[in-house]
Tab-separated table of C-alpha atoms in Angstrom:
chain	number	residue	atom	x	y	z
A	1	MET	CA	-16.486	-6.279	23.384
A	2	LEU	CA	-18.374	-3.695	21.345
A	3	LEU	CA	-16.115	-0.903	22.590
A	4	LYS	CA	-13.023	-2.884	21.619
A	5	PHE	CA	-14.133	-3.463	18.058
A	6	ASN	CA	-15.356	0.098	17.667
A	7	LEU	CA	-11.969	1.420	18.762
A	8	HIS	CA	-10.084	-0.835	16.363
A	9	ARG	CA	-12.464	0.075	13.557
A	10	LEU	CA	-11.985	3.738	14.389
A	11	PHE	CA	-8.222	3.261	14.360
A	12	PHE	CA	-8.462	1.713	10.890
A	13	ILE	CA	-10.632	4.569	9.629
A	14	SER	CA	-8.433	7.270	11.167
A	15	ILE	CA	-5.463	6.033	9.134
A	16	LEU	CA	-7.380	5.219	5.966
A	17	PHE	CA	-8.861	8.695	5.644
A	18	SER	CA	-6.078	10.766	7.225
A	19	GLY	CA	-4.854	11.708	3.753
A	20	PHE	CA	-8.188	13.341	2.933
A	21	LEU	CA	-7.967	15.479	6.085
A	22	GLY	CA	-4.449	16.501	5.145
A	23	TYR	CA	-5.513	17.284	1.583
A	24	VAL	CA	-8.522	19.383	2.599
A	25	PHE	CA	-6.953	21.282	5.493
A	26	ASN	CA	-3.301	21.155	4.380
A	27	SER	CA	-2.305	20.434	7.976
A	28	GLY	CA	-0.374	17.507	9.378
A	29	ILE	CA	-1.836	18.081	12.826
A	30	ILE	CA	-5.398	17.802	11.560
A	31	ALA	CA	-4.509	14.792	9.387
A	32	ASN	CA	-2.688	12.819	12.079
A	33	GLY	CA	-4.267	14.167	15.249
A	34	PRO	CA	-7.321	11.854	15.219
A	35	LEU	CA	-5.269	8.694	14.684
A	36	ILE	CA	-2.862	9.653	17.493
A	37	ILE	CA	-5.808	10.093	19.864
A	38	VAL	CA	-7.465	6.842	18.777
A	39	ALA	CA	-4.159	4.952	18.977
A	40	GLY	CA	-3.792	6.160	22.541
A	41	LEU	CA	-7.308	4.994	23.374
A	42	VAL	CA	-6.591	1.573	21.850
A	43	ILE	CA	-3.456	1.201	24.002
A	44	VAL	CA	-5.317	2.277	27.157
A	45	TYR	CA	-8.169	-0.113	26.437
A	46	GLU	CA	-5.835	-3.055	25.817
A	47	ILE	CA	-4.040	-2.357	29.115
A	48	VAL	CA	-7.198	-1.856	31.166
A	49	ALA	CA	-9.257	-4.674	29.607
A	50	ASN	CA	-6.315	-7.106	29.810
A	51	GLU	CA	-8.069	-9.516	27.446
A	52	LYS	CA	-6.296	-12.747	26.622
A	53	ILE	CA	-4.749	-13.383	23.266
A	54	ALA	CA	-3.632	-16.707	21.794
A	55	LYS	CA	0.105	-17.377	22.013
A	56	LYS	CA	0.525	-17.475	18.228
A	57	HIS	CA	-1.136	-14.093	17.856
A	58	MET	CA	0.795	-12.674	20.769
A	59	PHE	CA	4.013	-13.536	18.933
A	60	SER	CA	2.701	-11.848	15.762
A	61	PHE	CA	2.220	-8.663	17.753
A	62	VAL	CA	5.213	-8.775	20.104
A	63	LEU	CA	7.793	-9.688	17.460
A	64	PHE	CA	7.307	-6.289	15.815
A	65	LEU	CA	8.402	-4.496	19.008
A	66	PRO	CA	12.170	-5.054	18.480
A	67	TYR	CA	11.848	-3.473	15.020
A	68	VAL	CA	9.975	-0.533	16.529
A	69	ALA	CA	12.678	-0.140	19.192
A	70	TRP	CA	15.566	-0.271	16.682
A	71	ALA	CA	13.898	1.922	14.055
A	72	SER	CA	12.828	4.452	16.718
A	73	PHE	CA	16.338	4.641	18.135
A	74	VAL	CA	17.862	5.193	14.701
A	75	TYR	CA	15.194	7.725	13.758
A	76	ILE	CA	15.521	9.768	16.959
A	77	SER	CA	19.293	9.762	16.522
A	78	ASN	CA	18.868	11.371	13.096
A	79	PRO	CA	15.258	12.500	12.468
A	80	PHE	CA	14.007	13.067	8.933
A	81	GLU	CA	14.450	16.751	8.045
A	82	GLY	CA	15.110	17.416	11.731
A	83	ARG	CA	11.487	16.677	12.704
A	84	TYR	CA	10.940	14.256	15.562
A	85	LEU	CA	7.153	14.208	15.283
A	86	SER	CA	6.590	13.184	11.687
A	87	THR	CA	4.647	10.635	9.671
A	88	HIS	CA	7.851	8.607	9.415
A	89	PHE	CA	8.067	8.278	13.198
A	90	LEU	CA	4.318	7.681	13.562
A	91	THR	CA	4.503	4.927	10.942
A	92	ILE	CA	7.149	3.164	12.999
A	93	LEU	CA	5.222	3.451	16.260
A	94	ILE	CA	1.812	2.283	15.012
A	95	LEU	CA	3.048	-0.852	13.225
A	96	PRO	CA	2.392	-3.249	16.152
A	97	LEU	CA	-1.010	-1.619	16.726
A	98	LEU	CA	-1.956	-2.359	13.116
A	99	VAL	CA	-1.231	-6.039	13.661
A	100	LEU	CA	-3.109	-6.068	16.969
A	101	SER	CA	-6.138	-4.275	15.516
A	102	PHE	CA	-6.533	-6.731	12.650
A	103	LEU	CA	-6.057	-9.679	15.008
A	104	ARG	CA	-8.793	-8.328	17.280
A	105	MET	CA	-11.198	-7.546	14.446
A	106	LEU	CA	-10.625	-10.621	12.287
A	107	TYR	CA	-10.089	-13.322	14.919
A	108	GLY	CA	-12.495	-12.111	17.585
A	109	GLY	CA	-16.278	-12.006	17.380
A	110	GLY	CA	-18.133	-10.457	14.467
A	111	GLN	CA	-15.578	-11.358	11.801
A	112	ARG	CA	-18.038	-11.162	8.936
A	113	TYR	CA	-19.231	-7.727	9.990
A	114	ASN	CA	-15.669	-6.496	10.401
A	115	TYR	CA	-14.663	-7.790	6.970
A	116	LYS	CA	-17.680	-6.055	5.446
A	117	PHE	CA	-16.840	-2.882	7.346
A	118	ILE	CA	-13.285	-2.950	6.010
A	119	TYR	CA	-14.482	-3.667	2.471
A	120	LYS	CA	-17.064	-0.859	2.505
A	121	SER	CA	-14.473	1.528	3.901
A	122	LEU	CA	-12.027	0.613	1.127
A	123	LEU	CA	-14.757	1.035	-1.506
A	124	ILE	CA	-15.546	4.523	-0.191
A	125	PHE	CA	-11.824	5.300	-0.095
A	126	VAL	CA	-11.133	4.428	-3.746
A	127	PHE	CA	-14.344	6.148	-4.875
A	128	LEU	CA	-13.373	9.385	-3.093
A	129	GLN	CA	-9.884	9.147	-4.547
A	130	LEU	CA	-11.432	8.923	-8.016
A	131	VAL	CA	-13.562	12.006	-7.274
A	132	VAL	CA	-10.439	13.926	-6.244
A	133	CYS	CA	-8.574	12.739	-9.348
A	134	LEU	CA	-11.392	13.830	-11.650
A	135	GLY	CA	-11.430	17.183	-9.878
A	136	GLN	CA	-7.708	17.554	-10.495
A	137	ILE	CA	-8.112	16.632	-14.160
A	138	SER	CA	-10.767	19.340	-14.342
A	139	THR	CA	-8.248	21.809	-12.947
A	140	TYR	CA	-5.765	20.912	-15.665
A	141	ALA	CA	-8.424	21.027	-18.395
A	142	PHE	CA	-10.503	24.037	-17.411
A	143	GLY	CA	-8.604	25.820	-14.671
A	144	VAL	CA	-11.399	25.091	-12.224
A	145	GLY	CA	-11.433	22.058	-9.966
A	146	LEU	CA	-9.582	20.558	-7.043
A	147	PRO	CA	-6.021	21.502	-5.996
A	148	VAL	CA	-3.130	19.719	-7.707
A	149	ASN	CA	0.352	19.115	-6.355
A	150	GLU	CA	2.266	22.182	-7.521
A	151	LEU	CA	5.530	20.244	-7.525
A	152	TYR	CA	4.215	17.998	-10.335
A	153	ALA	CA	1.709	20.377	-11.920
A	154	GLU	CA	3.915	21.192	-14.896
A	155	GLY	CA	3.977	17.516	-15.870
A	156	GLY	CA	0.218	17.125	-15.453
A	157	MET	CA	0.462	14.509	-12.713
A	158	VAL	CA	-2.815	13.503	-11.046
A	159	THR	CA	-2.083	12.436	-7.469
A	160	GLY	CA	-5.400	12.265	-5.619
A	161	THR	CA	-4.736	13.033	-1.959
A	162	PHE	CA	-1.241	11.501	-2.194
A	163	PHE	CA	2.128	13.152	-2.730
A	164	ASN	CA	2.487	11.705	-6.223
A	165	SER	CA	0.675	9.351	-8.561
A	166	ASN	CA	2.890	6.338	-7.842
A	167	ASP	CA	1.846	6.397	-4.177
A	168	LEU	CA	-1.811	6.328	-5.197
A	169	ALA	CA	-1.208	3.541	-7.727
A	170	ALA	CA	0.622	1.349	-5.209
A	171	THR	CA	-2.057	1.773	-2.552
A	172	THR	CA	-4.865	1.089	-5.039
A	173	LEU	CA	-3.123	-2.051	-6.273
A	174	ALA	CA	-2.568	-3.313	-2.726
A	175	ILE	CA	-6.254	-2.757	-1.944
A	176	LEU	CA	-7.228	-4.563	-5.143
A	177	PHE	CA	-5.125	-7.563	-4.114
A	178	PHE	CA	-6.900	-7.781	-0.752
A	179	VAL	CA	-10.383	-7.458	-2.240
A	180	LEU	CA	-9.813	-9.984	-5.035
A	181	GLY	CA	-8.705	-12.555	-2.476
A	182	LEU	CA	-11.914	-12.371	-0.477
A	183	GLU	CA	-14.667	-11.440	-2.881
A	184	LYS	CA	-15.863	-14.993	-3.582
A	185	TYR	CA	-16.245	-15.675	0.128
A	186	PHE	CA	-17.523	-12.402	1.499
A	187	PHE	CA	-18.213	-9.723	-1.083
A	188	LYS	CA	-20.857	-10.183	-3.744
A	189	GLU	CA	-22.386	-6.734	-4.016
A	190	ASP	CA	-20.565	-3.734	-5.447
A	191	LYS	CA	-17.600	-5.792	-6.641
A	192	TYR	CA	-17.904	-4.658	-10.254
A	193	LEU	CA	-18.061	-1.056	-9.107
A	194	PHE	CA	-14.922	-1.647	-7.066
A	195	TRP	CA	-13.035	-3.077	-10.059
A	196	ILE	CA	-14.115	-0.229	-12.341
A	197	VAL	CA	-13.093	2.457	-9.864
A	198	ALA	CA	-9.791	0.738	-9.022
A	199	PHE	CA	-8.774	0.261	-12.662
A	200	ALA	CA	-9.801	3.842	-13.467
A	201	LEU	CA	-7.401	5.016	-10.750
A	202	LEU	CA	-4.602	2.829	-12.098
A	203	ILE	CA	-5.078	4.219	-15.607
A	204	ILE	CA	-5.230	7.812	-14.339
A	205	THR	CA	-2.038	7.416	-12.315
A	206	GLY	CA	-0.294	5.950	-15.352
A	207	SER	CA	1.842	3.501	-13.358
A	208	ARG	CA	2.827	0.846	-15.875
A	209	SER	CA	3.828	-1.718	-13.263
A	210	ALA	CA	0.548	-1.219	-11.392
A	211	ILE	CA	-1.545	-1.569	-14.554
A	212	ILE	CA	0.220	-4.762	-15.653
A	213	LEU	CA	0.002	-6.342	-12.205
A	214	GLY	CA	-3.590	-5.178	-11.735
A	215	VAL	CA	-4.668	-6.841	-14.989
A	216	GLY	CA	-2.696	-9.944	-14.048
A	217	LEU	CA	-4.372	-10.208	-10.640
A	218	PHE	CA	-7.774	-9.783	-12.205
A	219	VAL	CA	-7.197	-12.400	-14.921
A	220	PHE	CA	-5.695	-15.012	-12.598
A	221	SER	CA	-8.565	-14.591	-10.147
A	222	LYS	CA	-10.856	-15.754	-12.996
A	223	VAL	CA	-8.615	-18.543	-14.268
A	224	ASN	CA	-11.113	-21.196	-13.182
A	225	ASP	CA	-13.515	-20.003	-15.861
A	226	PRO	CA	-11.938	-19.546	-19.336
A	227	LYS	CA	-15.156	-18.024	-20.718
A	228	LYS	CA	-15.019	-15.264	-18.147
A	229	ILE	CA	-11.375	-14.588	-18.955
A	230	LEU	CA	-12.268	-14.132	-22.622
A	231	THR	CA	-15.289	-11.970	-21.780
A	232	TYR	CA	-13.489	-9.736	-19.298
A	233	GLY	CA	-10.432	-9.500	-21.512
A	234	SER	CA	-12.540	-8.384	-24.476
A	235	LEU	CA	-14.401	-5.845	-22.355
A	236	PHE	CA	-11.163	-4.459	-20.951
A	237	PHE	CA	-9.691	-4.164	-24.447
A	238	ILE	CA	-12.800	-2.358	-25.753
A	239	LEU	CA	-12.899	-0.010	-22.764
A	240	ALA	CA	-9.190	0.718	-23.169
A	241	LEU	CA	-9.678	1.620	-26.847
A	242	LEU	CA	-12.679	3.827	-26.043
A	243	SER	CA	-10.764	5.505	-23.220
A	244	VAL	CA	-7.765	6.225	-25.420
A	245	PHE	CA	-10.031	7.568	-28.174
A	246	PHE	CA	-11.951	9.740	-25.718
A	247	ILE	CA	-9.063	11.197	-23.766
A	248	GLY	CA	-7.082	11.636	-26.952
A	249	SER	CA	-9.615	14.251	-28.048
A	250	ILE	CA	-8.948	16.323	-24.900
A	251	GLU	CA	-5.950	18.590	-24.742
A	252	ASN	CA	-4.436	19.136	-21.287
A	253	GLU	CA	-1.346	18.137	-19.332
A	254	ALA	CA	-2.975	15.312	-17.369
A	255	VAL	CA	-4.373	13.583	-20.445
A	256	SER	CA	-1.100	14.003	-22.339
A	257	ARG	CA	0.731	12.344	-19.457
A	258	MET	CA	-1.699	9.410	-19.482
A	259	LEU	CA	-1.231	8.891	-23.216
A	260	VAL	CA	2.550	8.984	-22.878
A	261	ARG	CA	2.352	6.379	-20.107
A	262	VAL	CA	0.063	4.132	-22.138
A	263	GLU	CA	2.419	4.392	-25.106
A	264	SER	CA	5.350	3.546	-22.839
A	265	LEU	CA	3.452	0.524	-21.503
A	266	VAL	CA	2.851	-0.725	-25.047
A	267	ASN	CA	6.565	-0.338	-25.809
A	268	VAL	CA	7.489	-2.356	-22.715
A	269	LEU	CA	5.092	-5.146	-23.700
A	270	GLN	CA	6.504	-5.167	-27.238
A	271	TYR	CA	10.230	-4.677	-26.645
A	272	GLY	CA	10.781	-5.586	-22.996
A	273	VAL	CA	11.895	-3.682	-19.905
A	274	SER	CA	14.889	-2.164	-21.713
A	275	ALA	CA	12.461	0.034	-23.662
A	276	ASP	CA	11.677	1.975	-20.491
A	277	ASN	CA	14.448	4.017	-18.860
A	278	SER	CA	12.736	4.179	-15.467
A	279	MET	CA	12.361	0.396	-15.167
A	280	THR	CA	15.914	-0.144	-16.363
A	281	MET	CA	17.260	2.239	-13.704
A	282	ARG	CA	15.372	0.483	-10.932
A	283	ILE	CA	16.507	-2.976	-11.986
A	284	ASN	CA	20.133	-1.802	-12.045
A	285	SER	CA	19.617	-0.311	-8.607
A	286	TYR	CA	18.251	-3.587	-7.218
A	287	PHE	CA	21.214	-5.555	-8.555
A	288	HIS	CA	23.530	-2.988	-6.977
A	289	PHE	CA	21.739	-3.489	-3.649
A	290	LEU	CA	22.331	-7.245	-3.860
A	291	GLU	CA	26.023	-6.571	-4.374
A	292	LYS	CA	26.057	-4.350	-1.272
A	293	LEU	CA	24.226	-6.821	0.995
A	294	PRO	CA	27.428	-8.061	2.709
A	295	LYS	CA	28.398	-4.438	3.463
A	296	LEU	CA	25.081	-3.105	4.783
A	297	GLY	CA	26.185	-3.206	8.402
A	298	LEU	CA	23.954	-1.026	10.578
A	299	GLY	CA	22.746	1.067	7.662
A	300	SER	CA	23.190	4.754	6.883
A	301	GLY	CA	21.001	5.812	9.800
A	302	GLU	CA	19.549	8.678	7.769
A	303	ILE	CA	16.343	8.468	5.752
A	304	ASN	CA	16.743	9.467	2.078
A	305	ASN	CA	20.534	9.519	2.328
A	306	TYR	CA	22.052	6.220	1.260
A	307	PHE	CA	25.033	7.498	-0.712
A	308	LYS	CA	27.478	5.602	1.519
A	309	TYR	CA	26.503	2.582	-0.603
A	310	SER	CA	26.813	4.364	-3.967
A	311	ASP	CA	30.409	3.413	-4.775
A	312	GLY	CA	30.489	1.395	-7.985
A	313	ALA	CA	27.012	2.559	-9.035
A	314	ASN	CA	27.506	3.432	-12.684
A	315	PHE	CA	23.899	3.191	-13.780
A	316	ARG	CA	21.784	6.129	-14.926
A	317	GLY	CA	19.720	7.855	-12.233
A	318	ALA	CA	21.892	6.713	-9.325
A	319	ASP	CA	21.662	10.097	-7.582
A	320	LEU	CA	17.896	9.774	-7.410
A	321	LEU	CA	17.797	6.119	-6.382
A	322	PHE	CA	20.165	6.587	-3.441
A	323	GLN	CA	17.637	9.035	-2.040
A	324	ASN	CA	14.450	7.236	-3.055
A	325	PRO	CA	15.268	3.562	-3.756
A	326	HIS	CA	11.789	2.571	-5.040
A	327	SER	CA	11.766	-0.579	-2.918
A	328	LEU	CA	10.782	-1.249	0.682
A	329	ILE	CA	13.467	-3.929	1.046
A	330	VAL	CA	16.204	-1.723	-0.359
A	331	GLU	CA	15.062	1.268	1.679
A	332	ILE	CA	14.990	-0.580	4.996
A	333	GLY	CA	18.307	-2.262	4.171
A	334	TYR	CA	20.066	0.988	3.348
A	335	TRP	CA	18.530	2.875	6.279
A	336	LEU	CA	18.593	0.298	9.107
A	337	GLY	CA	21.070	-2.262	7.770
A	338	TRP	CA	20.856	-5.952	8.555
A	339	PRO	CA	19.155	-5.435	11.953
A	340	GLY	CA	16.320	-3.587	10.239
A	341	LEU	CA	15.850	-6.239	7.559
A	342	VAL	CA	15.796	-9.114	10.062
A	343	LEU	CA	13.622	-7.363	12.653
A	344	PHE	CA	11.069	-6.182	10.072
A	345	PHE	CA	10.720	-9.182	7.793
A	346	GLY	CA	11.036	-11.808	10.543
A	347	PRO	CA	7.575	-10.999	11.988
A	348	MET	CA	6.212	-10.749	8.443
A	349	VAL	CA	7.096	-14.415	7.904
A	350	LEU	CA	5.017	-15.328	10.948
A	351	LEU	CA	2.084	-13.298	9.637
A	352	LEU	CA	2.120	-15.383	6.445
A	353	SER	CA	0.337	-18.170	8.304
A	354	ASN	CA	-2.825	-16.051	8.118
A	355	SER	CA	-2.818	-16.014	4.320
A	356	ARG	CA	-3.907	-18.691	1.861
A	357	ARG	CA	-2.135	-16.856	-1.007
A	358	LYS	CA	1.380	-16.860	0.387
A	359	LEU	CA	3.358	-16.871	-2.858
A	360	SER	CA	1.140	-14.357	-4.642
A	361	LEU	CA	1.152	-12.179	-1.511
A	362	ILE	CA	4.951	-12.101	-1.432
A	363	ALA	CA	5.230	-11.447	-5.176
A	364	THR	CA	2.526	-8.770	-5.174
A	365	PHE	CA	3.910	-6.754	-2.308
A	366	LEU	CA	7.466	-7.002	-3.564
A	367	ILE	CA	6.289	-5.403	-6.801
A	368	VAL	CA	3.891	-2.969	-5.131
A	369	SER	CA	6.612	-1.700	-2.806
A	370	MET	CA	8.768	-0.940	-5.851
A	371	ILE	CA	6.256	1.512	-7.311
A	372	PRO	CA	6.493	4.482	-4.880
A	373	SER	CA	9.794	6.317	-4.549
A	374	SER	CA	9.690	5.970	-0.758
A	375	ILE	CA	7.108	4.460	1.597
A	376	LEU	CA	8.787	4.653	5.011
A	377	GLY	CA	6.525	7.578	5.897
A	378	SER	CA	3.297	6.142	4.489
A	379	MET	CA	1.082	4.883	7.313
A	380	LEU	CA	-1.622	4.084	4.794
A	381	PHE	CA	0.637	1.797	2.769
A	382	PHE	CA	1.643	-0.157	5.874
A	383	LEU	CA	-2.030	-0.367	6.881
A	384	ILE	CA	-2.919	-2.070	3.584
A	385	LEU	CA	0.293	-4.106	3.669
A	386	ILE	CA	-0.640	-5.695	7.006
A	387	LEU	CA	-4.278	-6.096	5.933
A	388	GLY	CA	-3.145	-8.067	2.884
A	389	PHE	CA	-1.990	-10.920	5.120
A	390	PHE	CA	-5.519	-11.590	6.387
A	391	ASP	CA	-7.285	-13.320	3.494
A	392	PHE	CA	-8.829	-16.423	5.014
A	393	LYS	CA	-10.601	-18.999	2.889
A	394	SER	CA	-13.760	-19.059	4.965
A	395	LEU	CA	-15.205	-17.898	8.243
A	396	ASN	CA	-15.025	-21.466	9.534
A	397	LYS	CA	-11.256	-21.153	9.576
A	398	ILE	CA	-11.133	-17.987	11.626
A	399	ALA	CA	-14.034	-18.314	14.014
A	400	PRO	CA	-12.758	-19.668	17.363
A	401	PRO	CA	-14.874	-22.058	19.406
A	402	ALA	CA	-17.442	-20.402	21.632
A	403	GLY	CA	-16.022	-19.075	24.877
A	404	THR	CA	-12.380	-19.025	23.757
A	405	SER	CA	-10.120	-15.997	23.366
A	406	ILE	CA	-8.250	-14.972	20.279
C-alpha cells in the first residue's frame, strides 16, 4: 500500500517539476527521463499487484484508452516536427495514468495526507515559479539574473520555466481553481501565501483573461460573506495601485509589458472585448470553428497545421490561429476530427461525477484552455486539468468503508 502511494506521488512530482529540470539543464531527456521511468514503475506495479478497482473508476481509466490509441496512431503517422519521442507523444500516453494515479491517491487510503501532499507540492511549485520570474525580471532590469526565453526577450516577456507567459498564466489559474475548491475543507495554513504568490504570477504574466477569471474565482469563493468581499476587494485594489505605482518607476522591458497589459485590461473592462485585438481574433476563430464542425471529418492529422479548415476565414490573425488555435477543443477538433473530440471529452464527462463544482469546472477550464496558444504538448497542463476534477466536499464522501477496494 505504501509503495503504491509513493509511486503515484512520485509520478505526480515528476511531471509537476519536470519543467524546472528542463529549464535548469536545457535538456528534454533530463526533464522527461524521470517521469518516463516512474511511469514505467507505476505500470509494472499495477500489473504485478493486480489490486481491485471499483467498476465506476475502472471505466474512468479505461475509457481514455481509445483516445490514446487514436491520438497515438495519428501522431505516429505524422509526428510533430518529425520527432516520435516528444512531449506531445508523452502527453498522449500518460493521460490514463494521470487518471489512475489520482484515483489511487484520492480514493484509496490516506486521502487527507495525499491531498495535503498535493497542496504542498503545488505551493512549492508556484513559489519556485515566482522566484524564477523575479530572476528573469532582474535580468531585464540589471542584466544579471536568470535566463529568459530569447524568442520573447525583445518584448520583455517573463515566462518562468514555461515556453511563454500564457502557459504559465493558464497553469497558475488552473491550480488556483483546484486550491480554492478545497481550502475550506482541507487547507487552512499557508492559504494567504498561496493566493499572494498565485496572483503575483498572474500579474507578472500579464494575461488579461487569467487575471479577470482569477479575481472572479476569488470573489465568488467568498460570496457567502459580503464583508470579506468588500475587505478583500479593497485590499486588492490598494495593492494593485501600489504595484502599478512601484513598477511604473522602474524602466525595463518586462515592466513596460506589464503596464501595457494592465492598460489593455482596463480598456477591455471599459469598452468591451472589441477594444482588444487579440481577444477579438480568438472569438472570430471560435465562431469559424463552429461553422466548420460538420466538416471536421478525421481532422488534419498534423499538429499545428490546420489550414485545411481555413477557407472562408476572413478575420485578422487567421494565419496564426490555424497553427495555434488558443483552445483545447478547437485544437483537438482540427487535429483529430470528430473521433478525437468524442474519445477525449466522453471520458471527461464521466470524471465530472467526482466534482461538486461541475458548472464552474467546465467554464473555468474552457476559458483556461483558451489562454495558451497550444497545450497538446503540455503534460503539466493535463496533470492540473485532471486534478481539477477531484474536489470532493468532505473526506466522508471519498473514504470507502473499511476493507473495501477503490
